[in-house]
C-alpha atoms as one frame of an Amber mdcrd trajectory, in Angstrom:
protein
 107.701  32.854 113.135 106.710  30.317 115.812 109.117  31.924 118.278 107.669
  35.364 117.616 104.095  34.147 118.210 105.175  32.313 121.375 106.967  35.431
 122.698 103.953  37.613 121.884 101.534  35.265 123.687 103.911  35.088 126.658
 104.170  38.888 126.882 100.401  39.363 126.587  99.845  36.785 129.330 102.361
  38.512 131.565 100.816  41.934 130.889  97.324  40.710 131.772  98.547  39.039
 134.979 100.379  42.054 136.374  98.886  44.388 138.925 101.646  47.042 138.888
 104.219  48.312 136.424 107.425  49.757 137.851 109.886  52.357 136.629 113.207
  52.000 138.457 116.419  54.052 138.809 119.315  52.890 140.912 122.969  52.519
 141.655 124.845  49.315 142.274 128.296  48.009 143.048 129.905  46.975 139.791
 126.816  48.163 137.888 127.006  51.931 138.194 123.790  53.808 137.450 120.894
  51.591 136.363 117.445  52.173 134.962 114.737  49.710 134.081 111.244  48.385
 134.511 109.423  45.638 136.331 106.038  44.015 136.695 104.552  43.051 140.031
 101.597  40.804 140.639  99.677  40.396 143.880  99.504  36.668 144.639  97.795
  36.705 148.051  96.780  39.369 150.550 100.353  40.150 151.701 102.367  38.300
 149.048 103.585  39.631 145.698 105.690  38.277 142.873 107.959  40.518 140.814
 109.984  40.290 137.608 112.382  43.098 136.699 115.116  44.090 134.296 117.488
  47.035 134.701 119.978  48.262 132.128 123.464  49.035 133.421 125.205  51.012
 130.649 128.532  51.392 132.480 129.003  47.617 132.940 127.505  47.051 130.152
 124.883  44.550 131.156 121.351  43.842 132.261 120.389  43.123 135.876 117.536
  40.598 136.084 115.534  39.461 139.099 112.568  37.251 139.926 111.440  37.688
 143.532 108.711  36.732 145.965 107.926  39.559 148.415 106.066  39.716 151.716
 104.363  43.126 151.373 101.736  43.925 154.038  99.709  47.148 153.924 100.186
  48.620 157.414  96.810  50.375 157.302  95.133  47.038 157.999  96.810  47.001
 161.435  96.784  50.705 162.329  94.713  53.285 160.368  97.322  56.009 160.982
  99.839  53.984 158.905  97.566  53.616 155.858  99.479  53.766 152.598 102.774
  52.384 153.896 103.923  49.037 152.531 107.232  47.764 153.931 108.445  44.634
 152.183 111.149  42.011 152.193 111.789  38.864 150.247 114.055  37.257 147.768
 114.443  35.049 144.768 116.931  34.668 141.941 118.937  37.555 140.571 121.798
  38.111 138.245 123.617  40.287 135.782 123.985  39.295 132.140 126.999  40.883
 130.498 130.778  40.585 130.413 130.840  40.101 134.197 128.191  37.392 134.569
 126.591  36.930 137.995 123.843  34.575 139.133 122.708  34.019 142.683 120.140
  34.312 145.423 118.740  37.819 145.867 117.565  39.417 149.102 115.390  42.547
 148.953 114.283  45.026 151.617 112.193  48.098 150.801 109.428  50.543 151.628
 106.623  51.789 149.387 104.432  54.781 150.128 101.143  55.155 148.260 100.390
  58.607 146.863  96.904  57.503 145.776  95.159  54.230 144.864  97.112  53.907
 141.624 100.583  55.357 142.326 103.270  54.511 144.858 106.874  55.644 145.382
 109.383  53.124 146.701 112.969  52.753 147.796 114.735  49.434 148.175 118.036
  47.714 148.607 118.920  44.388 146.974 121.859  42.091 147.601 122.681  39.227
 145.238 124.776  36.499 146.843 126.466  34.896 143.832 126.628  31.136 143.389
 130.106  29.492 143.482 132.707  31.947 142.149 130.227  34.513 140.812 130.725
  37.991 142.303 128.341  39.317 144.905 126.600  42.615 144.095 124.299  45.088
 145.816 121.922  47.638 144.342 119.984  50.612 145.791 116.872  51.628 143.852
 114.308  54.437 143.794 111.171  54.005 141.725 107.481  54.375 141.129 104.691
  51.778 140.865 101.700  52.352 138.597  98.690  50.140 139.347
């Protein structure tokens, strides 16, 4: 019972801290087609933190990532580029399943805002596995809801 209460408090805290919820669909080496969700929180003006989980049914496994992203809104520099948010960053990533992987992740992507609350994005992620863990890459398309 204590674990359930702790998990519930942790999830409620995470939900209140997030500024965007993501729906993600992708393809990755060794993962096949993936689908999942993520939460993103704006930490500073051009800095965001993100937690995500993607199911990979063909592996089977779950791809997990915690990343810190530099994500400037280009409209602050040039009004004609308003709504474009290129980003890059990294953190820790891995795959939990029969083919375990854990390593440093590198992410590069672009988000385009449709309105104040919705944005479409595309990104590529590479996980450089620690020691003898395999290295994997993943290409993702998704949507952010703010």
